[in-house]
Amino acid sequence: MNHANKVEKVVTINKGADELYRFWHNFENLPLFMKHLKEVKVYNDRRSHWITRGPLDSSIEWDAVIIEDRENELISWASVQGADVDNSGSVSFQPAPGNRGTEVKVVTEYNPPGGAIGDAVAKLFGKEPKQQLADDLHRFKMMAEAGEIATIEGQPKGNG
């Protein structure tokens, strides 16, 4: 029987919402800190193709569309019909209390199908999807605060 699984996590990052939003909005950056993602291909400003790691080096794939996009505040998405896994989610960027950076909140919802693909999805998301999301956000926080997420596009090379 199919039922949606919802996972939600918040992390406070000592960076501005604009920088975090820009990095996240380039979905091709996400595999840098999300271990289960193999690749995200961006087709245009609304549609992208996602490839995740399945069991035994298999892949689970889907196309997603951006449902809502508010610069420096929110990105929400949903998989398109025919996806291996029906899923949707959002990431929001809000000022943290006490001017301590930005609260990044991720909410994902997925509806694993039955059968072999359902088993693969269960293994993909693991027994603790909340922990997996927490680990991903922790890696994002480390990258952001270490200054490694800033783009180098248009910047001069260092004097190495």
Short mmCIF file of N, CA and C in Angstrom, two decimals, residues 65-132:
data_model
loop_
_atom_site.label_atom_id
_atom_site.label_comp_id
_atom_site.label_asym_id
_atom_site.label_seq_id
_atom_site.Cartn_x
_atom_site.Cartn_y
_atom_site.Cartn_z
N VAL A 65 10.04 19.65 -11.60
CA VAL A 65 9.77 21.03 -12.01
C VAL A 65 9.70 21.90 -10.76
N ILE A 66 10.16 23.14 -10.91
CA ILE A 66 10.04 24.11 -9.83
C ILE A 66 8.60 24.62 -9.81
N ILE A 67 7.98 24.50 -8.66
CA ILE A 67 6.60 24.93 -8.47
C ILE A 67 6.55 26.40 -8.03
N GLU A 68 7.46 26.74 -7.13
CA GLU A 68 7.52 28.11 -6.62
C GLU A 68 8.97 28.50 -6.41
N ASP A 69 9.29 29.73 -6.74
CA ASP A 69 10.67 30.20 -6.63
C ASP A 69 10.63 31.66 -6.21
N ARG A 70 10.96 31.91 -4.93
CA ARG A 70 11.03 33.28 -4.42
C ARG A 70 12.49 33.54 -4.06
N GLU A 71 13.11 34.43 -4.83
CA GLU A 71 14.54 34.69 -4.69
C GLU A 71 14.94 34.93 -3.24
N ASN A 72 15.98 34.23 -2.81
CA ASN A 72 16.56 34.32 -1.47
C ASN A 72 15.63 33.87 -0.35
N GLU A 73 14.47 33.25 -0.70
CA GLU A 73 13.52 32.83 0.32
C GLU A 73 13.10 31.37 0.22
N LEU A 74 12.72 30.92 -1.00
CA LEU A 74 12.08 29.61 -1.12
C LEU A 74 12.23 29.02 -2.51
N ILE A 75 12.47 27.72 -2.56
CA ILE A 75 12.40 26.95 -3.80
C ILE A 75 11.56 25.72 -3.47
N SER A 76 10.49 25.48 -4.24
CA SER A 76 9.73 24.25 -4.05
C SER A 76 9.63 23.54 -5.38
N TRP A 77 9.55 22.22 -5.35
CA TRP A 77 9.58 21.41 -6.56
C TRP A 77 8.69 20.19 -6.41
N ALA A 78 8.43 19.54 -7.52
CA ALA A 78 7.70 18.28 -7.54
C ALA A 78 8.17 17.47 -8.74
N SER A 79 8.15 16.16 -8.58
CA SER A 79 8.49 15.29 -9.70
C SER A 79 7.35 15.32 -10.71
N VAL A 80 7.69 15.06 -11.96
CA VAL A 80 6.68 15.03 -13.01
C VAL A 80 6.12 13.62 -13.12
N GLN A 81 4.99 13.51 -13.78
CA GLN A 81 4.35 12.22 -13.96
C GLN A 81 5.31 11.25 -14.65
N GLY A 82 5.31 10.01 -14.20
CA GLY A 82 6.18 9.00 -14.78
C GLY A 82 7.51 8.85 -14.05
N ALA A 83 7.70 9.57 -12.96
CA ALA A 83 8.95 9.47 -12.19
C ALA A 83 9.05 8.09 -11.54
N ASP A 84 10.29 7.59 -11.38
CA ASP A 84 10.50 6.34 -10.64
C ASP A 84 9.97 6.48 -9.21
N VAL A 85 10.10 7.67 -8.65
CA VAL A 85 9.63 7.95 -7.30
C VAL A 85 8.87 9.27 -7.32
N ASP A 86 7.59 9.25 -6.96
CA ASP A 86 6.84 10.50 -6.81
C ASP A 86 7.41 11.23 -5.61
N ASN A 87 7.82 12.48 -5.79
CA ASN A 87 8.38 13.23 -4.67
C ASN A 87 8.16 14.71 -4.87
N SER A 88 8.24 15.44 -3.78
CA SER A 88 8.14 16.89 -3.81
C SER A 88 8.89 17.42 -2.60
N GLY A 89 9.10 18.71 -2.60
CA GLY A 89 9.79 19.27 -1.46
C GLY A 89 9.99 20.77 -1.59
N SER A 90 10.63 21.30 -0.57
CA SER A 90 10.95 22.73 -0.58
C SER A 90 12.17 22.97 0.29
N VAL A 91 12.84 24.06 -0.01
CA VAL A 91 13.92 24.54 0.84
C VAL A 91 13.65 26.03 1.04
N SER A 92 13.66 26.45 2.31
CA SER A 92 13.42 27.86 2.60
C SER A 92 14.63 28.44 3.33
N PHE A 93 14.81 29.74 3.15
CA PHE A 93 15.95 30.47 3.70
C PHE A 93 15.39 31.66 4.46
N GLN A 94 15.45 31.61 5.80
CA GLN A 94 14.90 32.67 6.64
C GLN A 94 15.99 33.20 7.57
N PRO A 95 15.95 34.51 7.88
CA PRO A 95 16.93 35.05 8.82
C PRO A 95 16.84 34.32 10.17
N ALA A 96 17.98 33.94 10.71
CA ALA A 96 18.01 33.28 12.01
C ALA A 96 17.82 34.32 13.11
N PRO A 97 17.25 33.92 14.24
CA PRO A 97 17.09 34.86 15.36
C PRO A 97 18.44 35.43 15.80
N GLY A 98 18.43 36.64 16.26
CA GLY A 98 19.64 37.28 16.77
C GLY A 98 20.68 37.56 15.71
N ASN A 99 20.24 37.69 14.46
CA ASN A 99 21.16 38.02 13.37
C ASN A 99 22.32 37.04 13.27
N ARG A 100 22.01 35.73 13.46
CA ARG A 100 23.04 34.70 13.47
C ARG A 100 23.08 33.91 12.17
N GLY A 101 22.80 34.52 11.06
CA GLY A 101 22.87 33.82 9.79
C GLY A 101 21.49 33.49 9.25
N THR A 102 21.36 32.30 8.67
CA THR A 102 20.14 31.91 7.97
C THR A 102 19.69 30.53 8.41
N GLU A 103 18.40 30.40 8.68
CA GLU A 103 17.81 29.09 8.93
C GLU A 103 17.43 28.48 7.58
N VAL A 104 18.01 27.34 7.27
CA VAL A 104 17.70 26.61 6.04
C VAL A 104 16.82 25.43 6.45
N LYS A 105 15.60 25.43 5.93
CA LYS A 105 14.65 24.37 6.26
C LYS A 105 14.32 23.58 5.00
N VAL A 106 14.52 22.27 5.06
CA VAL A 106 14.22 21.39 3.93
C VAL A 106 13.08 20.47 4.33
N VAL A 107 12.08 20.38 3.46
CA VAL A 107 10.97 19.46 3.64
C VAL A 107 10.88 18.63 2.37
N THR A 108 10.91 17.31 2.51
CA THR A 108 10.73 16.44 1.35
C THR A 108 9.61 15.45 1.65
N GLU A 109 8.90 15.12 0.61
CA GLU A 109 7.85 14.13 0.71
C GLU A 109 7.97 13.21 -0.48
N TYR A 110 7.93 11.92 -0.24
CA TYR A 110 8.05 10.97 -1.33
C TYR A 110 7.08 9.82 -1.11
N ASN A 111 6.64 9.24 -2.20
CA ASN A 111 5.66 8.17 -2.17
C ASN A 111 6.26 6.97 -2.89
N PRO A 112 6.93 6.09 -2.14
CA PRO A 112 7.60 4.97 -2.80
C PRO A 112 6.58 4.01 -3.41
N PRO A 113 6.83 3.58 -4.63
CA PRO A 113 5.95 2.60 -5.25
C PRO A 113 6.20 1.22 -4.64
N GLY A 114 5.37 0.27 -5.00
CA GLY A 114 5.55 -1.09 -4.51
C GLY A 114 6.54 -1.85 -5.36
N GLY A 115 6.75 -3.10 -5.02
CA GLY A 115 7.58 -3.98 -5.83
C GLY A 115 9.06 -3.70 -5.67
N ALA A 116 9.82 -4.10 -6.69
CA ALA A 116 11.28 -4.00 -6.64
C ALA A 116 11.74 -2.55 -6.54
N ILE A 117 11.07 -1.66 -7.27
CA ILE A 117 11.47 -0.25 -7.19
C ILE A 117 11.20 0.27 -5.78
N GLY A 118 10.08 -0.15 -5.18
CA GLY A 118 9.78 0.25 -3.81
C GLY A 118 10.86 -0.20 -2.84
N ASP A 119 11.35 -1.44 -3.03
CA ASP A 119 12.43 -1.93 -2.19
C ASP A 119 13.69 -1.10 -2.39
N ALA A 120 13.97 -0.75 -3.65
CA ALA A 120 15.15 0.07 -3.95
C ALA A 120 15.02 1.44 -3.29
N VAL A 121 13.82 2.02 -3.35
CA VAL A 121 13.60 3.33 -2.74
C VAL A 121 13.79 3.25 -1.23
N ALA A 122 13.28 2.19 -0.63
CA ALA A 122 13.43 2.03 0.81
C ALA A 122 14.91 2.00 1.18
N LYS A 123 15.72 1.27 0.38
CA LYS A 123 17.15 1.21 0.64
C LYS A 123 17.82 2.54 0.34
N LEU A 124 17.35 3.21 -0.70
CA LEU A 124 17.92 4.51 -1.07
C LEU A 124 17.75 5.50 0.08
N PHE A 125 16.54 5.57 0.60
CA PHE A 125 16.27 6.54 1.65
C PHE A 125 16.68 6.01 3.02
N GLY A 126 17.00 4.74 3.11
CA GLY A 126 17.47 4.16 4.36
C GLY A 126 16.36 4.06 5.38
N LYS A 127 16.71 3.52 6.52
CA LYS A 127 15.72 3.38 7.59
C LYS A 127 15.51 4.70 8.30
N GLU A 128 16.46 5.59 8.17
CA GLU A 128 16.39 6.87 8.87
C GLU A 128 16.54 8.02 7.89
N PRO A 129 15.53 8.29 7.05
CA PRO A 129 15.67 9.38 6.09
C PRO A 129 15.89 10.74 6.76
N LYS A 130 15.36 10.90 7.98
CA LYS A 130 15.57 12.16 8.70
C LYS A 130 17.06 12.34 9.02
N GLN A 131 17.72 11.24 9.39
CA GLN A 131 19.15 11.31 9.68
C GLN A 131 19.95 11.60 8.42
N GLN A 132 19.55 10.99 7.30
CA GLN A 132 20.23 11.23 6.03
C GLN A 132 20.12 12.72 5.66
#
